[in-house]
């Protein structure tokens, strides 16, 4: 396969274009001449944000359809929502690599510290995250999962958002013993550098972690 | 709430009425004059059998819809497929108890032995089952999961089906060290007694396990 | 077996009749016309409360004797002490189901949340509880175990008891991340509803959880 | 404290003097001038062998009584049955160290290999052993537990007993991946050296492991 | 940072140039015109092969020295031995990413199946691998680790080597339940495609897995 | 073997003679007229303190050399640093028992409580300790690991050192739920008794724990 035919499709399962745009900007360092193209798309069928189990479930079929429809011209897929919706369903559809950002965020964090903390947006997502950590078999590596607890409107306030992230990061570090942090959402890469400096721990941006893994897997065809 | 208003809705997520009928017959001992009614329904939107992750995902929305539409006249819900499709989504929809047969089959087995073995229908379901056991946090209690490997047509041959179940049960007992077995499917209750006698270990029929738990939870309203 | 011959014997291993009475009242919703009778008995050989490992051990033989003596006219047994004393010994004596309230309380909680917290009476019981959670293989599902730390006399003061329960419940929720709570004792069902409303998490009353499971198992004869 | 006042009481909870004698002979290398005396006693109230949960439970009170009655003239206690009956009850009675041979056999094995295999006498003891391994929180270190399956009369045939031990040891090594073995019973130290040479893996004799730990703890008074 | 300044240093800690050459060839698909250079070096201080714990320890200091000496002109480091020698020491030396092939092979496998099997060269390495899997906290995801048991001379016979790999792969699949395999050594990438086709499971080549992760991390500077 | 030929070599891998002297004094209760000699030596090649992974690695070869050079006149070896440097390498060199103080401190704590807390000197050592606890497979038994955070100069101030130990011990007890504590360093035995009285929990001095185990193993020759 010529390099030019490689393309990683990053699917943002929520319908908020601004989130896709944020992911797209976060991909910039991962775009290399001669490397796979990285295309970020918005799942128009998705809800504005993935906040409930119902939201998670609602995007599985559209994600599968997107993978199917792009299987011919893509060499790898990334599902860019921290609940990894439809990951195993998509893996049935294509023989190409399919990676989830929660999965890859956690795996990357495991190379950066011994106990990871997760910065979630909403408290009600935490049991879902915990079920996933159990499914991955890595519960002993998790220090904690805490929510910033901001709604969509509040998230538009970047100062407030960063301030809450920093607070939660410090709690994960000081109270739960985390030595590496994972941003438990997509589209917030713009805060990563500042947060890492602020809290003094490595911070994993999960979309970048997933696409990083997808580049190699796209090249290797396994 | 008067007893007469209690009703457990058992949802068979596949569209095979014969499976629903098998579940329904298995409910007989659990029907008590003053106890909850137990109604078994077939999800007409479901595939003939739940064999893939895509099948699992495809029934989530119809199950949620069924729960929603019957929330007014039911006091508890049971999802009668060993992959527990849509369990957590359904729990968001109703405040009534929602139980899955995989979950309850495993929990019941934990009161009958120290290491459970699962008799699955298809080998390709095993990784999905393992993910679920991990999510439940009970991997240390599992001895193994083995498939009888029969397709739909072959399952109609009861002699052959029982024979394979007995073989797999013996492997789980002798090779994997299981001291209790779980039937990893719905609608096979008719084999339970014979299998238990044959293999000499307790055998859990998961639909019965789930509805058993649902009766009490329906009565207690928690 | 005619329904009239079904009877669940709930054994309160401490000798305090008021505890048995509390358990008995908690059984009311689980008594159904046509369902198993639920008989609650006080183990007269027991100590006033099960507070130490010695207490636990001291009731094993009397519990086994009680099971043996009632094996002819009972169809299931429940050991109603949160240390599940003599559970495995009793299971050797009878082929009928024998369930413990700690075991069943924990299993029920696993269907209501991802991480359970236990409200214990005495701090010195916590290591014993932790050993049991390890034995059950569900340590990854436990958020924490905290004691209200009240003695027998203080427990008679219901206002104070509830107040301490509520404090401990809030600590389990806020500090340990529990999303479901278990009352780590028998005979306190009267506080359940209020505590659940107060703390905003599901609260499992373990005697009810165990008898709920026993009803189905009694009916199914496995 | 003068060395002459130190004494480790090794309690054989079964009533078979020959087992006590076997334990006593195994203590010979651990008796040192100036070190603690090591006294092995037979629990006359015990059954001839500890084979069931009922047997385990039946010796708890007599063991506690023995510990209490000898607390004045002993500096440490060892419970010499591979089910560690009454271990936690005994620890409530005395401030002196109390150690169990299953516990210490396992802990010693953890310094000799990465995955231990247990050679049990009876198959029906294995679930009890597994519960204990779970309680100890070391399930990930266990390769397997297999029984030689010989009754009391057959155990008197040393040739046959060793032959079965060797077979089971080889299965644990080759099938389960054990790299260290534990003799899952007391009173069989005479086979240890030969078995270790035969199977080519370190073999832990648990009574020796426990008394070894007790010597130091007796000297240190913690 | 210009792409030209990025360079991943892959350190083969054994002194066998043929192994380094094999790794180097395996890197071919991961070399992209605008991506990081990938330079494979042989640790001349290393033993011909890393077969014992002593070998592992002996290369830690030279690896650290290599990382230190190349910290100025490299943007990421990969330690290409399946024991990940000196991984944590190297991470103290540089702020650049340092990845181990065992670690990354396992993490990659966790995206390709639920239970991984490891094909080791020598049986005596298995306890070391198991310790590492425990350290990573992923023991529940491991199906097994089996050795082909060939020495250096025999490994030169490619037919025999592949034949043994295929046998071990089949045992891991059929006996241990692995659904993804990891080659537990560096420098054997030439067998990967054929082995994957032969065994019908995904096969992870760990050097490729590690360098894949290193590419992204090099680009992202975290 | 005559008692006079038994000798346990306790190797302090740091070069600070005062630490060795502290260990040596802690051995006093374990010296018995007819028991093994206990000789404590300072590894002159070691750093003044083992504070980093590089320090850990740097002492592996000298420890192995020390074991090799003394293999003829010693019957057991103890590595007296809470990171157990070179433990598995040393076990390859000699057929005599080799024990580490972290390992044995943890194993001893497992007989004294259900959840151990570790009092570390430096915060940066905690991830290394956690990796080791994972490798040992006992993460479920750990309550927490907290550092006193004092440097070498500050450690010379015994009042301040004890004060910080007492604070950390109370946090481990009250915040993390530890019911037994381990001193996460060698050479501090002089604080043990006072700390145990102060905090009201058993406190394990790990050098004593390791040598205790070594005495028996030396006598038993396994």
CSV table of N, CA, C and O in Angstrom, one decimal, chain E residues 52-54 57 60 86 88-89 92 131 134-135, chain F residues 52-54 57 60 86 88-89 92 131 134-135:
chain,number,residue,atom,x,y,z
E,52,UNK,N,19.1,-14.5,31.5
E,52,UNK,CA,19.0,-14.7,33.0
E,52,UNK,C,18.7,-13.3,33.6
E,52,UNK,O,18.9,-12.3,32.9
E,53,UNK,N,18.4,-13.4,34.9
E,53,UNK,CA,18.2,-12.1,35.6
E,53,UNK,C,19.5,-11.4,35.7
E,53,UNK,O,19.6,-10.1,35.6
E,54,UNK,N,20.6,-12.1,35.7
E,54,UNK,CA,21.9,-11.5,35.7
E,54,UNK,C,22.2,-10.7,34.4
E,54,UNK,O,22.7,-9.6,34.4
E,57,UNK,N,20.2,-7.5,34.5
E,57,UNK,CA,20.8,-6.5,35.4
E,57,UNK,C,22.1,-5.9,34.8
E,57,UNK,O,22.3,-4.7,34.9
E,60,UNK,N,21.7,-2.8,32.5
E,60,UNK,CA,21.0,-1.6,32.9
E,60,UNK,C,21.9,-0.4,32.8
E,60,UNK,O,21.5,0.7,32.3
E,86,UNK,N,16.2,-2.0,32.6
E,86,UNK,CA,16.6,-0.6,32.8
E,86,UNK,C,15.6,0.4,32.4
E,86,UNK,O,15.9,1.6,32.3
E,88,UNK,N,12.9,1.8,34.0
E,88,UNK,CA,12.6,2.8,34.9
E,88,UNK,C,13.9,3.7,35.3
E,88,UNK,O,13.8,4.8,35.6
E,89,UNK,N,15.0,3.0,35.2
E,89,UNK,CA,16.3,3.8,35.4
E,89,UNK,C,16.4,4.8,34.2
E,89,UNK,O,16.8,6.0,34.5
E,92,UNK,N,14.5,8.0,34.5
E,92,UNK,CA,15.0,9.0,35.4
E,92,UNK,C,16.0,9.9,34.7
E,92,UNK,O,16.3,11.0,35.1
E,131,UNK,N,6.4,-11.9,36.8
E,131,UNK,CA,6.6,-10.8,37.7
E,131,UNK,C,6.3,-9.4,37.0
E,131,UNK,O,5.7,-8.5,37.6
E,134,UNK,N,2.7,-8.9,36.6
E,134,UNK,CA,2.1,-8.5,37.9
E,134,UNK,C,2.4,-7.0,38.1
E,134,UNK,O,1.5,-6.2,38.6
E,135,UNK,N,3.6,-6.6,37.9
E,135,UNK,CA,4.0,-5.2,38.1
E,135,UNK,C,3.2,-4.3,37.2
E,135,UNK,O,2.8,-3.2,37.7
F,52,UNK,N,16.9,6.5,44.3
F,52,UNK,CA,16.4,6.6,42.9
F,52,UNK,C,16.5,5.2,42.3
F,52,UNK,O,17.2,4.3,42.9
F,53,UNK,N,15.9,5.0,41.2
F,53,UNK,CA,16.0,3.7,40.5
F,53,UNK,C,17.4,3.5,40.1
F,53,UNK,O,17.9,2.4,40.1
F,54,UNK,N,18.1,4.6,39.7
F,54,UNK,CA,19.5,4.4,39.4
F,54,UNK,C,20.3,3.9,40.6
F,54,UNK,O,21.2,3.0,40.4
F,57,UNK,N,19.6,0.2,40.8
F,57,UNK,CA,20.3,-0.6,39.8
F,57,UNK,C,21.8,-0.7,40.1
F,57,UNK,O,22.4,-1.7,39.8
F,60,UNK,N,23.1,-3.6,42.3
F,60,UNK,CA,22.8,-5.0,41.9
F,60,UNK,C,24.0,-5.9,41.7
F,60,UNK,O,24.2,-6.9,42.3
F,86,UNK,N,18.3,-6.3,43.4
F,86,UNK,CA,19.1,-7.4,43.0
F,86,UNK,C,18.6,-8.8,43.6
F,86,UNK,O,19.4,-9.8,43.6
F,88,UNK,N,16.3,-11.0,42.7
F,88,UNK,CA,16.2,-12.1,41.8
F,88,UNK,C,17.5,-12.5,41.2
F,88,UNK,O,17.8,-13.7,40.8
F,89,UNK,N,18.4,-11.5,41.0
F,89,UNK,CA,19.7,-11.8,40.5
F,89,UNK,C,20.5,-12.6,41.5
F,89,UNK,O,21.2,-13.6,41.1
F,92,UNK,N,19.8,-16.3,41.6
F,92,UNK,CA,20.4,-17.1,40.5
F,92,UNK,C,21.8,-17.6,40.9
F,92,UNK,O,22.3,-18.6,40.4
F,131,UNK,N,5.1,-0.6,42.2
F,131,UNK,CA,5.4,-1.6,41.2
F,131,UNK,C,5.8,-2.9,41.9
F,131,UNK,O,5.4,-4.0,41.4
F,134,UNK,N,2.7,-4.7,43.2
F,134,UNK,CA,2.1,-5.3,42.0
F,134,UNK,C,2.8,-6.6,41.6
F,134,UNK,O,2.2,-7.6,41.4
F,135,UNK,N,4.1,-6.5,41.6
F,135,UNK,CA,4.9,-7.7,41.2
F,135,UNK,C,4.7,-8.9,42.2
F,135,UNK,O,4.6,-10.0,41.8
